[in-house]
Coordinates of C-alpha atoms and ligand atoms in Angstrom, one line a residue:
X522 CA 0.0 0.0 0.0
X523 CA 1.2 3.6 -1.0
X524 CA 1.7 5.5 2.4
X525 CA 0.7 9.2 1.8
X526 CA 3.6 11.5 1.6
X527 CA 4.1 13.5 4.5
X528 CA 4.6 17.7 4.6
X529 CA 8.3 17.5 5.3
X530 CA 10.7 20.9 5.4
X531 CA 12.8 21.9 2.5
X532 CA 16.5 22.2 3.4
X533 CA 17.1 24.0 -0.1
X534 CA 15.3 27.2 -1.6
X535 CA 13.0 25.7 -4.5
X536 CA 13.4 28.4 -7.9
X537 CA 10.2 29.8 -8.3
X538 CA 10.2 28.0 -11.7
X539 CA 10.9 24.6 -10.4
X540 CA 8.4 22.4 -12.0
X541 CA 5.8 20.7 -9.7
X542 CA 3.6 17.6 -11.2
X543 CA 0.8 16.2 -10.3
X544 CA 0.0 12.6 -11.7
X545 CA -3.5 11.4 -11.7
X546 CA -4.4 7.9 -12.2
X547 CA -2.1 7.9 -14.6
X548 CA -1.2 4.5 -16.5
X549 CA 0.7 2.8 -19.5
X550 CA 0.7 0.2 -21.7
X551 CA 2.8 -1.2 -24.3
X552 CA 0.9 -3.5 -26.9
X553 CA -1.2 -6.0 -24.3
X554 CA 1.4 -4.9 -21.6
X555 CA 0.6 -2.8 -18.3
X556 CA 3.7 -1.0 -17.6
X557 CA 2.4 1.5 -15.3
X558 CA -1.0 1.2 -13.1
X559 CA -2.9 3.8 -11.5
X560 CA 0.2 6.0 -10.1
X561 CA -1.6 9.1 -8.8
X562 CA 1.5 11.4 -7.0
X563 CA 2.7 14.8 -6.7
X564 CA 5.9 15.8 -7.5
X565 CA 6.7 19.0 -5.5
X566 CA 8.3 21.9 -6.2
X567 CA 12.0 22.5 -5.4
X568 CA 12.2 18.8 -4.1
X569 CA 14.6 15.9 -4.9
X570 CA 12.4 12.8 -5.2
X571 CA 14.3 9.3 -5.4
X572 CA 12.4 6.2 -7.5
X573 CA 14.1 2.8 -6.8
X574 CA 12.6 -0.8 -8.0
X575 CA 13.9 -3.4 -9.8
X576 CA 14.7 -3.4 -13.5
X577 CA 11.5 -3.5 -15.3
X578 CA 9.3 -2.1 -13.0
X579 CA 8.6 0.7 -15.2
X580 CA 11.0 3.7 -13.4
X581 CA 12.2 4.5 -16.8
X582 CA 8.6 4.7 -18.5
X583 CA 7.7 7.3 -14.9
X584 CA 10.2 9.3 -16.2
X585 CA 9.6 9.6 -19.9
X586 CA 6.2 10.5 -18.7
X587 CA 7.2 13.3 -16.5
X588 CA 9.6 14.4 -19.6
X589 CA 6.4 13.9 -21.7
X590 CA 8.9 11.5 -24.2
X591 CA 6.1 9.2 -23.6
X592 CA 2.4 9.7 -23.6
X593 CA 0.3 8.4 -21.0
X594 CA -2.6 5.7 -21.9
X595 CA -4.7 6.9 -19.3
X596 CA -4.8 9.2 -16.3
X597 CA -3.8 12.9 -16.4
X598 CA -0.5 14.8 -15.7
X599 CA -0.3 18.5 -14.9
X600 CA 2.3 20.5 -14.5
X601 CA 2.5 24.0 -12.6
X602 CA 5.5 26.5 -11.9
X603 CA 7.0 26.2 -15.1
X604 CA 7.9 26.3 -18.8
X605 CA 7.6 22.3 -20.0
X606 CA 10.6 23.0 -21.9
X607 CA 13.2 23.3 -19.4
X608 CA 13.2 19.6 -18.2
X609 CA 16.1 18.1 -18.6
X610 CA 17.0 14.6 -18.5
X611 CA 20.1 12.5 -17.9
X612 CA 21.3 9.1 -18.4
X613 CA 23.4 6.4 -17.6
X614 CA 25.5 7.0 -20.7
X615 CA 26.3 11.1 -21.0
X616 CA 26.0 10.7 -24.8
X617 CA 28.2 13.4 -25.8
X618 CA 29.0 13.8 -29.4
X619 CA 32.5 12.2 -30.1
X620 CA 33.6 14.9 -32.7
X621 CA 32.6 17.9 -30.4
X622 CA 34.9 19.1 -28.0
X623 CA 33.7 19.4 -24.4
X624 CA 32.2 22.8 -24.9
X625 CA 30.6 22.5 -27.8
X626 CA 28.6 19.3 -26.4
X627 CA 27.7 21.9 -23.7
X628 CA 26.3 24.1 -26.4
X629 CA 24.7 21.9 -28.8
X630 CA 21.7 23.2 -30.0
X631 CA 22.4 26.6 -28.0
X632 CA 24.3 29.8 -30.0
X633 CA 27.7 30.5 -30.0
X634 CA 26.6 33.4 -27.7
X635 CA 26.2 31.0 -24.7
X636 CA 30.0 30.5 -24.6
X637 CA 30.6 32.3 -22.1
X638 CA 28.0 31.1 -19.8
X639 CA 29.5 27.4 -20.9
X640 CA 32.6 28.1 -19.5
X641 CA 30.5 29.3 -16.4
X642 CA 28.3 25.9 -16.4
X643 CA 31.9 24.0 -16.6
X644 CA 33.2 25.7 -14.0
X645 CA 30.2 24.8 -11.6
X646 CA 31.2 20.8 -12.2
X647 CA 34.6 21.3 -11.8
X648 CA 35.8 21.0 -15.7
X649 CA 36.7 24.2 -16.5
X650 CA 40.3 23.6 -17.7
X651 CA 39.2 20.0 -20.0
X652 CA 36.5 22.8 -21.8
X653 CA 39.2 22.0 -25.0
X654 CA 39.2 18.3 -24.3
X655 CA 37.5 15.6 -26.7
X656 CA 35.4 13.6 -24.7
X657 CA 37.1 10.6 -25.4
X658 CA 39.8 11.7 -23.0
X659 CA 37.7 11.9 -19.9
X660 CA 36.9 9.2 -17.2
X661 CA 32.9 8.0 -17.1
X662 CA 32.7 10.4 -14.0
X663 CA 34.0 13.8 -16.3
X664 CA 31.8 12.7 -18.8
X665 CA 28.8 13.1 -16.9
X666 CA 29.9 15.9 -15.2
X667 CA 29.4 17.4 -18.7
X668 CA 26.1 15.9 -19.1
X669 CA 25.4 17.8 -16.2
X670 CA 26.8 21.0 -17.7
X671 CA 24.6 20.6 -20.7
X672 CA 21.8 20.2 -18.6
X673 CA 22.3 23.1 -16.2
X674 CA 22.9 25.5 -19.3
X675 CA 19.2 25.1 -20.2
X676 CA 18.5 26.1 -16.2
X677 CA 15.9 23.5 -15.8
X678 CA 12.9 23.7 -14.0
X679 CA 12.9 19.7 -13.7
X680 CA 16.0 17.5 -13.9
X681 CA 15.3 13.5 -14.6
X682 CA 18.2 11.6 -14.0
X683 CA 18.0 8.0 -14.9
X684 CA 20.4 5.8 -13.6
X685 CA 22.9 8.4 -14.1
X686 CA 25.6 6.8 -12.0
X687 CA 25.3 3.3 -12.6
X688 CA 27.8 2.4 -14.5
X689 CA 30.8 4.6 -12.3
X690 CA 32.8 3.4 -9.7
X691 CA 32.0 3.5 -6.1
X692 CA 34.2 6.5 -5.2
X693 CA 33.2 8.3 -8.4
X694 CA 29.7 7.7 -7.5
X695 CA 30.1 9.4 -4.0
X696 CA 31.5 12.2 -5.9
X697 CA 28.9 12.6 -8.4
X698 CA 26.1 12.1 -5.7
X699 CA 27.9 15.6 -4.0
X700 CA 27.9 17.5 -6.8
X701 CA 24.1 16.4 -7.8
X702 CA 23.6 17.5 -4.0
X703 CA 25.3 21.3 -4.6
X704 CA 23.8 22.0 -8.1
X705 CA 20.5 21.2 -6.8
X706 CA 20.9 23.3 -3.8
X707 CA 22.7 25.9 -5.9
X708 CA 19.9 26.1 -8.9
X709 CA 16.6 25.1 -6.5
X710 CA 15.1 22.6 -9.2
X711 CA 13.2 19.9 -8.9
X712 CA 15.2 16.6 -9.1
X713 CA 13.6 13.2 -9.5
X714 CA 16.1 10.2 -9.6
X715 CA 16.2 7.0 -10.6
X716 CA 18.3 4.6 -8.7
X717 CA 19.1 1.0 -8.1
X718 CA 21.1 1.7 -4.8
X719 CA 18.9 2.5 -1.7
X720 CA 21.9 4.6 -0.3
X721 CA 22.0 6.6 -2.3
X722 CA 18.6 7.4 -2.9
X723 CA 18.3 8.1 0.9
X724 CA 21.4 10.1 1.0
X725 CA 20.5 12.8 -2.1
X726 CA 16.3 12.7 -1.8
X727 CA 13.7 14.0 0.4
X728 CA 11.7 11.4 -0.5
X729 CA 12.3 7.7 -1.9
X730 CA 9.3 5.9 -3.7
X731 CA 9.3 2.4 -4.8
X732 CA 8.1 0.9 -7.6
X733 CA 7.2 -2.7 -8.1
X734 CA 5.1 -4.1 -11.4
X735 CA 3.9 -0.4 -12.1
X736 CA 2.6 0.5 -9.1
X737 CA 3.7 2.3 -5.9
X738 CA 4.6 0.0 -3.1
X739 CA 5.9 2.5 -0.7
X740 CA 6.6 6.4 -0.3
X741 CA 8.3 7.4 2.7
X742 CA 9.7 10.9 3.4
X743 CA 13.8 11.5 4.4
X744 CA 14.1 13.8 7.0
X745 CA 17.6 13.8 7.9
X746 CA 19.2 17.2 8.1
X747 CA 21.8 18.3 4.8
X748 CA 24.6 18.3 4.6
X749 CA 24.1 14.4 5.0
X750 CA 26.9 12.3 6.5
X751 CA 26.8 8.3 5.2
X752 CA 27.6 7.6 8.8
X753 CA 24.3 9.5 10.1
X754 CA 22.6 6.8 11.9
X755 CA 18.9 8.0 11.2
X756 CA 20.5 7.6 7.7
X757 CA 21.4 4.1 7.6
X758 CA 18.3 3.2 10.0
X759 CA 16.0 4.1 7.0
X760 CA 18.4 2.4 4.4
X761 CA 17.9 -0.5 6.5
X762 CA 14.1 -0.1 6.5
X763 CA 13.4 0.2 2.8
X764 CA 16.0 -2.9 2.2
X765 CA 13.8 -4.7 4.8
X766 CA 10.7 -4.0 3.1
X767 CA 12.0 -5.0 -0.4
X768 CA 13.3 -7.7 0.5
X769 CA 10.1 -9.2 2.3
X770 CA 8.4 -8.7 -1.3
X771 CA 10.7 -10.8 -2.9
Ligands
LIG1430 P1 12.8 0.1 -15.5 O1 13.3 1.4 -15.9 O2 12.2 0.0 -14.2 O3 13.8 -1.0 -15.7 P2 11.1 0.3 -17.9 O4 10.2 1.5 -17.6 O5 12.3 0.6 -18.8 O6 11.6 -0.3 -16.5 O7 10.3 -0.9 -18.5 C1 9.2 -1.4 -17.9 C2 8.6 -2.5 -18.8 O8 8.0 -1.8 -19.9 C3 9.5 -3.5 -19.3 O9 8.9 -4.7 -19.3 C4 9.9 -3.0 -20.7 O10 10.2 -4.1 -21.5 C5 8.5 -2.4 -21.1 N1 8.8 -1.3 -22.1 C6 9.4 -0.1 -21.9 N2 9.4 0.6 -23.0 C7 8.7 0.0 -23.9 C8 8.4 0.2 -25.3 N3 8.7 1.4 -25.9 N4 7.7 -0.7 -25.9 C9 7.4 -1.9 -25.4 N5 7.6 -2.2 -24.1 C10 8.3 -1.3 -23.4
LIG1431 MG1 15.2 2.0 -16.5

């Protein structure tokens, strides 16, 4: 049963264009297949939101939705707070274009104007001096610092990150997961996540929700203060807790 999603305190100052949606009964099939069943949430403004379930539980299909990639069969989605055309999404991959240098993945599809403010974005994720580099010299972690770059150029009102540091190494990962922390509390956006690791979704999120077979199986508000230490024993208490609970569905 979905548990209803307490009022808890924002520890970052939402931008007043941080996108807020509200799903209503919203589902989706594929051919004969129910992907998604009768998710009815509300995405709040300025919040990070965390979405972890197993592979093909339909995370991926949430998020196309809220990037409106993907249509929904049924059920209603409305967005308030912002433009629909500053969400942007990242993935597991930073799918930058081989034959453009650093910066100009930053600005592709943006004019030559937006250099400056490039370099700026580049700066913010710490790759200011590879702004020359071809991507294929930079580590899995640098490359999706530039996917974040590229994403924070367009000043979203709604980053979608899914899976977005899967495929790094552990100490990468932690390092990501900071800098995810600081743009988010730098820019106030509204983050929604897509995770397989639990710690991490309770270390970035004010809120982890768990899908199984399409539907919500649990939503459960993170409290803990910011900046968040992995040794903070509320912390691990609730990682513990949400393993417990997945593991008595399986
Ligand atoms: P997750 O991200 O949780 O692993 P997905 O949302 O990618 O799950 O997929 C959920 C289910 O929907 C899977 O069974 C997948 O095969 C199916 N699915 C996703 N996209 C499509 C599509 N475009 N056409 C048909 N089936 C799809
Ligand atoms: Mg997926």
């Amino acid at each position: 049963m979905a548990q209803p999603s307490q009022k808890i305190e924002l520890y970052n100052q939402a931008n007043e264009q941080a996108a807020q949606i509200k799903l209503d009964h919203v589902s989706k099939q594929f051919g004969g297949t129910q992907v998604l069943k009768d998710i009815s949430l509300t995405i709040e403004q300025g919040r990070f939101t965390a979405i972890v379930g197993k592979s093909g539980s339909g995370k991926s299909t949430l998020l196309r939705i809220l990037a409106q990639l993907e249509q929904t069969s049924s059920g209603q989605l409305t967005f308030s707070g912002t433009d629909e055309n500053s969400t942007t999404m990242m993935y597991q991959d930073s799918r930058l274009l081989p034959w453009k240098k650093v910066i100009d993945n930053v600005l592709i599809g943006l004019p030559k104007e937006r250099t400056e403010k490039a370099e700026e974005v580049l700066k913010a994720v710490g790759l200011w001096n590879y702004r020359h580099a071809w991507p294929y010299k930079l580590s899995g972690g640098q490359q999706q610092r530039v996917a974040l770059a590229r994403a924070l150029i367009r000043k979203p009102s709604l980053l979608l990150l899914d899976e977005p540091l899967s495929a790094l190494d552990a100490l990468t990962r932690l390092d990501m997961q900071q800098l995810i922390e600081k743009l988010w509390k730098q820019n106030g956006f509204t983050a929604v996540l897509v995770t397989h690791d639990v710690q991490e979704a309770v270390r970035l999120s004010d809120r982890v929700i768990m899908i199984e077979d399409g539907e919500i199986s649990f939503d459960i508000p993170i409290r803990a203060k910011r900046p968040r230490s992995l040794s903070d024993s509320t912390l691990i208490q609730i990682e513990h807790e949400i393993l417990h609970r997945i593991l008595q569905r399986t």
